GROMACS .gro file of C-alpha atoms in nm:
model
  243
    1MET     CA    1   1.234   1.575  -5.413
    2THR     CA    2   1.367   1.851  -5.642
    3ALA     CA    3   1.075   1.789  -5.878
    4LEU     CA    4   0.844   1.906  -5.600
    5SER     CA    5   1.032   2.223  -5.512
    6THR     CA    6   0.808   2.529  -5.486
    7PRO     CA    7   0.961   2.845  -5.632
    8GLU     CA    8   0.812   3.173  -5.522
    9HIS     CA    9   0.639   3.244  -5.854
   10VAL     CA   10   0.418   2.934  -5.826
   11THR     CA   11   0.056   3.031  -5.759
   12PRO     CA   12  -0.124   2.914  -5.441
   13HIS     CA   13  -0.338   2.691  -5.663
   14GLY     CA   14  -0.027   2.531  -5.810
   15ARG     CA   15   0.127   2.488  -5.466
   16THR     CA   16  -0.187   2.310  -5.343
   17LEU     CA   17  -0.163   2.070  -5.637
   18LYS     CA   18   0.196   2.003  -5.538
   19VAL     CA   19   0.065   1.876  -5.204
   20VAL     CA   20  -0.166   1.641  -5.395
   21ARG     CA   21   0.136   1.511  -5.588
   22LEU     CA   22   0.330   1.479  -5.263
   23GLN     CA   23   0.054   1.267  -5.108
   24PHE     CA   24   0.043   1.041  -5.413
   25ILE     CA   25   0.419   0.981  -5.424
   26ASN     CA   26   0.357   0.679  -5.201
   27THR     CA   27   0.085   0.516  -5.410
   28GLN     CA   28   0.036   0.239  -5.155
   29THR     CA   29  -0.128   0.472  -4.900
   30PHE     CA   30  -0.393   0.629  -5.123
   31ILE     CA   31  -0.435   0.373  -5.402
   32TRP     CA   32  -0.309   0.019  -5.367
   33VAL     CA   33  -0.375  -0.060  -5.000
   34PRO     CA   34  -0.736   0.076  -5.012
   35LEU     CA   35  -0.797  -0.133  -5.323
   36MET     CA   36  -0.643  -0.437  -5.154
   37VAL     CA   37  -0.864  -0.384  -4.848
   38LEU     CA   38  -1.174  -0.355  -5.067
   39GLY     CA   39  -1.074  -0.651  -5.283
   40GLY     CA   40  -0.981  -0.867  -4.983
   41ALA     CA   41  -1.310  -0.792  -4.808
   42TRP     CA   42  -1.499  -0.873  -5.129
   43LEU     CA   43  -1.315  -1.203  -5.175
   44VAL     CA   44  -1.370  -1.318  -4.816
   45THR     CA   45  -1.737  -1.221  -4.834
   46LEU     CA   46  -1.784  -1.405  -5.162
   47LEU     CA   47  -1.619  -1.718  -5.021
   48VAL     CA   48  -1.855  -1.709  -4.723
   49TYR     CA   49  -2.152  -1.676  -4.958
   50LEU     CA   50  -2.030  -1.973  -5.164
   51ILE     CA   51  -2.001  -2.183  -4.848
   52LEU     CA   52  -2.352  -2.082  -4.742
   53ALA     CA   53  -2.490  -2.155  -5.090
   54GLY     CA   54  -2.318  -2.494  -5.087
   55ALA     CA   55  -2.487  -2.563  -4.753
   56GLY     CA   56  -2.826  -2.498  -4.910
   57VAL     CA   57  -2.888  -2.140  -4.792
   58ASP     CA   58  -3.093  -1.987  -5.075
   59GLY     CA   59  -3.217  -1.663  -4.919
   60PRO     CA   60  -3.059  -1.322  -4.977
   61LYS     CA   61  -2.717  -1.291  -4.817
   62TYR     CA   62  -2.585  -0.949  -4.716
   63GLY     CA   63  -2.254  -0.851  -4.561
   64GLY     CA   64  -2.089  -0.535  -4.434
   65GLY     CA   65  -1.748  -0.600  -4.585
   66SER     CA   66  -1.773  -0.300  -4.816
   67GLN     CA   67  -1.722  -0.080  -4.508
   68ALA     CA   68  -1.365  -0.206  -4.469
   69PRO     CA   69  -1.194   0.058  -4.687
   70MET     CA   70  -1.394   0.331  -4.511
   71TRP     CA   71  -1.244   0.227  -4.176
   72TYR     CA   72  -0.900   0.205  -4.334
   73PHE     CA   73  -0.931   0.565  -4.449
   74ALA     CA   74  -0.901   0.674  -4.086
   75VAL     CA   75  -0.551   0.523  -4.105
   76VAL     CA   76  -0.493   0.698  -4.438
   77GLY     CA   77  -0.585   1.028  -4.273
   78ALA     CA   78  -0.335   0.965  -3.994
   79TYR     CA   79  -0.064   0.873  -4.246
   80ALA     CA   80  -0.137   1.179  -4.459
   81MET     CA   81  -0.077   1.398  -4.156
   82THR     CA   82   0.211   1.234  -3.973
   83LEU     CA   83   0.421   1.114  -4.267
   84THR     CA   84   0.378   1.398  -4.516
   85PHE     CA   85   0.345   1.716  -4.312
   86PRO     CA   86   0.719   1.747  -4.233
   87PHE     CA   87   0.802   1.726  -4.605
   88SER     CA   88   0.548   1.997  -4.684
   89GLN     CA   89   0.714   2.227  -4.432
   90ALA     CA   90   1.056   2.157  -4.582
   91MET     CA   91   0.909   2.266  -4.917
   92SER     CA   92   0.788   2.594  -4.758
   93LEU     CA   93   0.424   2.507  -4.818
   94THR     CA   94   0.170   2.677  -4.594
   95ARG     CA   95  -0.053   2.481  -4.359
   96ARG     CA   96  -0.355   2.590  -4.560
   97GLU     CA   97  -0.202   2.454  -4.880
   98PHE     CA   98  -0.109   2.129  -4.705
   99PHE     CA   99  -0.460   2.089  -4.563
  100LEU     CA  100  -0.641   2.160  -4.891
  101GLY     CA  101  -0.404   1.943  -5.093
  102SER     CA  102  -0.442   1.653  -4.850
  103MET     CA  103  -0.821   1.678  -4.863
  104ILE     CA  104  -0.816   1.688  -5.244
  105ALA     CA  105  -0.589   1.380  -5.255
  106ALA     CA  106  -0.826   1.197  -5.021
  107ALA     CA  107  -1.127   1.301  -5.230
  108VAL     CA  108  -0.964   1.170  -5.548
  109SER     CA  109  -0.889   0.836  -5.384
  110ALA     CA  110  -1.235   0.814  -5.225
  111LEU     CA  111  -1.397   0.894  -5.559
  112GLY     CA  112  -1.205   0.612  -5.727
  113LEU     CA  113  -1.306   0.367  -5.453
  114SER     CA  114  -1.668   0.481  -5.485
  115ALA     CA  115  -1.658   0.406  -5.857
  116VAL     CA  116  -1.530   0.054  -5.787
  117PHE     CA  117  -1.798   0.008  -5.520
  118VAL     CA  118  -2.072   0.113  -5.764
  119ALA     CA  119  -1.933  -0.112  -6.038
  120ILE     CA  120  -1.944  -0.412  -5.803
  121GLY     CA  121  -2.300  -0.325  -5.700
  122LEU     CA  122  -2.415  -0.298  -6.062
  123PHE     CA  123  -2.259  -0.633  -6.140
  124GLU     CA  124  -2.437  -0.788  -5.841
  125GLN     CA  125  -2.767  -0.645  -5.965
  126ALA     CA  126  -2.712  -0.783  -6.313
  127THR     CA  127  -2.616  -1.132  -6.194
  128GLY     CA  128  -2.864  -1.175  -5.910
  129GLY     CA  129  -2.588  -1.165  -5.651
  130TYR     CA  130  -2.335  -1.378  -5.847
  131GLY     CA  131  -2.612  -1.628  -5.910
  132ILE     CA  132  -2.621  -1.723  -5.541
  133ASN     CA  133  -2.825  -1.431  -5.405
  134GLY     CA  134  -2.524  -1.285  -5.223
  135TYR     CA  135  -2.457  -0.911  -5.207
  136PHE     CA  136  -2.144  -0.724  -5.103
  137ALA     CA  137  -2.196  -0.374  -5.244
  138TYR     CA  138  -2.562  -0.381  -5.344
  139LEU     CA  139  -2.759  -0.319  -5.025
  140ASP     CA  140  -3.120  -0.219  -5.092
  141TRP     CA  141  -3.127   0.063  -4.838
  142VAL     CA  142  -2.803   0.218  -4.967
  143TRP     CA  143  -2.908   0.182  -5.331
  144GLU     CA  144  -3.265   0.308  -5.297
  145ALA     CA  145  -3.160   0.635  -5.468
  146GLY     CA  146  -2.978   0.449  -5.744
  147ALA     CA  147  -2.613   0.406  -5.832
  148LEU     CA  148  -2.528   0.775  -5.794
  149GLY     CA  149  -2.686   0.786  -5.450
  150ALA     CA  150  -2.495   0.475  -5.342
  151GLY     CA  151  -2.169   0.618  -5.474
  152PHE     CA  152  -2.234   0.946  -5.295
  153THR     CA  153  -2.298   0.765  -4.965
  154PHE     CA  154  -1.978   0.561  -4.998
  155PHE     CA  155  -1.777   0.874  -5.088
  156VAL     CA  156  -1.908   1.082  -4.796
  157LEU     CA  157  -1.848   0.809  -4.537
  158THR     CA  158  -1.498   0.746  -4.670
  159MET     CA  159  -1.410   1.116  -4.647
  160LEU     CA  160  -1.563   1.132  -4.300
  161PHE     CA  161  -1.334   0.856  -4.175
  162PHE     CA  162  -1.035   1.023  -4.342
  163THR     CA  163  -1.111   1.353  -4.169
  164VAL     CA  164  -1.141   1.183  -3.830
  165GLY     CA  165  -0.805   1.010  -3.875
  166PHE     CA  166  -0.643   1.332  -3.999
  167TRP     CA  167  -0.771   1.534  -3.703
  168PHE     CA  168  -0.667   1.278  -3.443
  169ALA     CA  169  -0.319   1.267  -3.599
  170THR     CA  170  -0.309   1.648  -3.588
  171ILE     CA  171  -0.398   1.642  -3.219
  172TYR     CA  172  -0.120   1.387  -3.162
  173LYS     CA  173   0.138   1.602  -3.344
  174ARG     CA  174   0.021   1.921  -3.170
  175PHE     CA  175  -0.034   1.802  -2.811
  176GLY     CA  176   0.114   1.452  -2.777
  177PRO     CA  177  -0.025   1.106  -2.692
  178ALA     CA  178  -0.192   1.206  -2.363
  179MET     CA  179  -0.415   1.464  -2.531
  180LEU     CA  180  -0.487   1.225  -2.817
  181THR     CA  181  -0.602   0.962  -2.569
  182ALA     CA  182  -0.817   1.221  -2.393
  183ALA     CA  183  -0.971   1.329  -2.725
  184ILE     CA  184  -1.056   0.972  -2.822
  185LEU     CA  185  -1.202   0.905  -2.477
  186ALA     CA  186  -1.407   1.225  -2.493
  187SER     CA  187  -1.543   1.123  -2.835
  188VAL     CA  188  -1.645   0.781  -2.705
  189LEU     CA  189  -1.808   0.933  -2.398
  190LEU     CA  190  -1.998   1.179  -2.618
  191LEU     CA  191  -2.139   0.893  -2.828
  192VAL     CA  192  -2.229   0.696  -2.515
  193GLY     CA  193  -2.393   1.007  -2.369
  194ILE     CA  194  -2.604   1.057  -2.682
  195ALA     CA  195  -2.712   0.692  -2.675
  196ALA     CA  196  -2.794   0.722  -2.304
  197LEU     CA  197  -3.002   1.035  -2.363
  198ILE     CA  198  -3.199   0.868  -2.642
  199THR     CA  199  -3.255   0.564  -2.419
  200TRP     CA  200  -3.362   0.782  -2.124
  201GLN     CA  201  -3.610   0.965  -2.344
  202GLN     CA  202  -3.728   0.630  -2.492
  203ALA     CA  203  -3.680   0.787  -2.832
  204TRP     CA  204  -3.522   0.496  -3.020
  205PRO     CA  205  -3.842   0.432  -3.225
  206GLU     CA  206  -3.841   0.798  -3.336
  207VAL     CA  207  -3.469   0.780  -3.416
  208GLY     CA  208  -3.522   0.463  -3.618
  209ALA     CA  209  -3.813   0.620  -3.807
  210TRP     CA  210  -3.599   0.929  -3.881
  211ILE     CA  211  -3.317   0.711  -4.017
  212VAL     CA  212  -3.554   0.519  -4.243
  213GLU     CA  213  -3.727   0.837  -4.359
  214SER     CA  214  -3.401   1.018  -4.430
  215GLY     CA  215  -3.258   0.733  -4.634
  216ALA     CA  216  -2.893   0.677  -4.716
  217VAL     CA  217  -2.859   0.998  -4.918
  218GLY     CA  218  -3.028   1.211  -4.652
  219LEU     CA  219  -2.801   1.072  -4.382
  220SER     CA  220  -2.502   1.124  -4.611
  221LEU     CA  221  -2.591   1.492  -4.638
  222TRP     CA  222  -2.579   1.512  -4.260
  223GLY     CA  223  -2.250   1.326  -4.276
  224LEU     CA  224  -2.123   1.584  -4.523
  225LEU     CA  225  -2.209   1.859  -4.276
  226LEU     CA  226  -2.040   1.671  -3.991
  227GLY     CA  227  -1.734   1.617  -4.209
  228ALA     CA  228  -1.715   1.990  -4.282
  229VAL     CA  229  -1.727   2.066  -3.908
  230LEU     CA  230  -1.454   1.810  -3.836
  231ALA     CA  231  -1.245   1.943  -4.123
  232ALA     CA  232  -1.274   2.296  -3.985
  233GLY     CA  233  -1.164   2.174  -3.643
  234SER     CA  234  -0.876   1.983  -3.798
  235TYR     CA  235  -0.758   2.289  -3.988
  236ALA     CA  236  -0.785   2.508  -3.678
  237THR     CA  237  -0.563   2.260  -3.490
  238LEU     CA  238  -0.318   2.234  -3.780
  239ARG     CA  239  -0.275   2.613  -3.801
  240ARG     CA  240  -0.142   2.621  -3.446
  241MET     CA  241   0.087   2.323  -3.479
  242PRO     CA  242   0.463   2.382  -3.481
  243ALA     CA  243   0.657   2.265  -3.785
   0.00000   0.00000   0.00000
């Protein structure tokens, strides 16, 4: 831990990078486990496609397994908060430096996963879905803006899940399990309320048309805005949390 000590003459920029290094000390959290989740989901999906192809199913086969590492990043966000924050305080790092460094570490990991996701999608394009018309990463709607658009969508959603996990873990550390449960319940009720309102207004056709018109990149831009709002809320909670 002496290699990560933070003498007073280190600039705020350098101290933030020390948080990035601190997060990556345990490479399993940010690197190996996300890659294992992605690789495991890909392998299972491919095996299912091979079984279907062997049974004579020739049509296009699509799966949602590529979402698996996105969901896992909610766990990564919780780990980044609960396991690393005490060490950052022992190193006399500010909450702002810890927050920015954690977000940068998550962005680096999400960017790497996005590159792997795009590489798999390009390979599926080139081989016609592994020669069996099966697609794990290449989904027409996500790739309609090309490889960069697909990578951007994957990156934004991954960061969004990370931010949610980070904020919930911050609420847990700040207020305890009862408030965390209340926050999760309130979030679920909010989503149910939105769905109920759309249903009451019979607006699902308009919502569906808006989703199709916006496309994956357009929705990702909205996701980027939502992620910024959640990140701001997470930082506001972190600032008031005791060491």
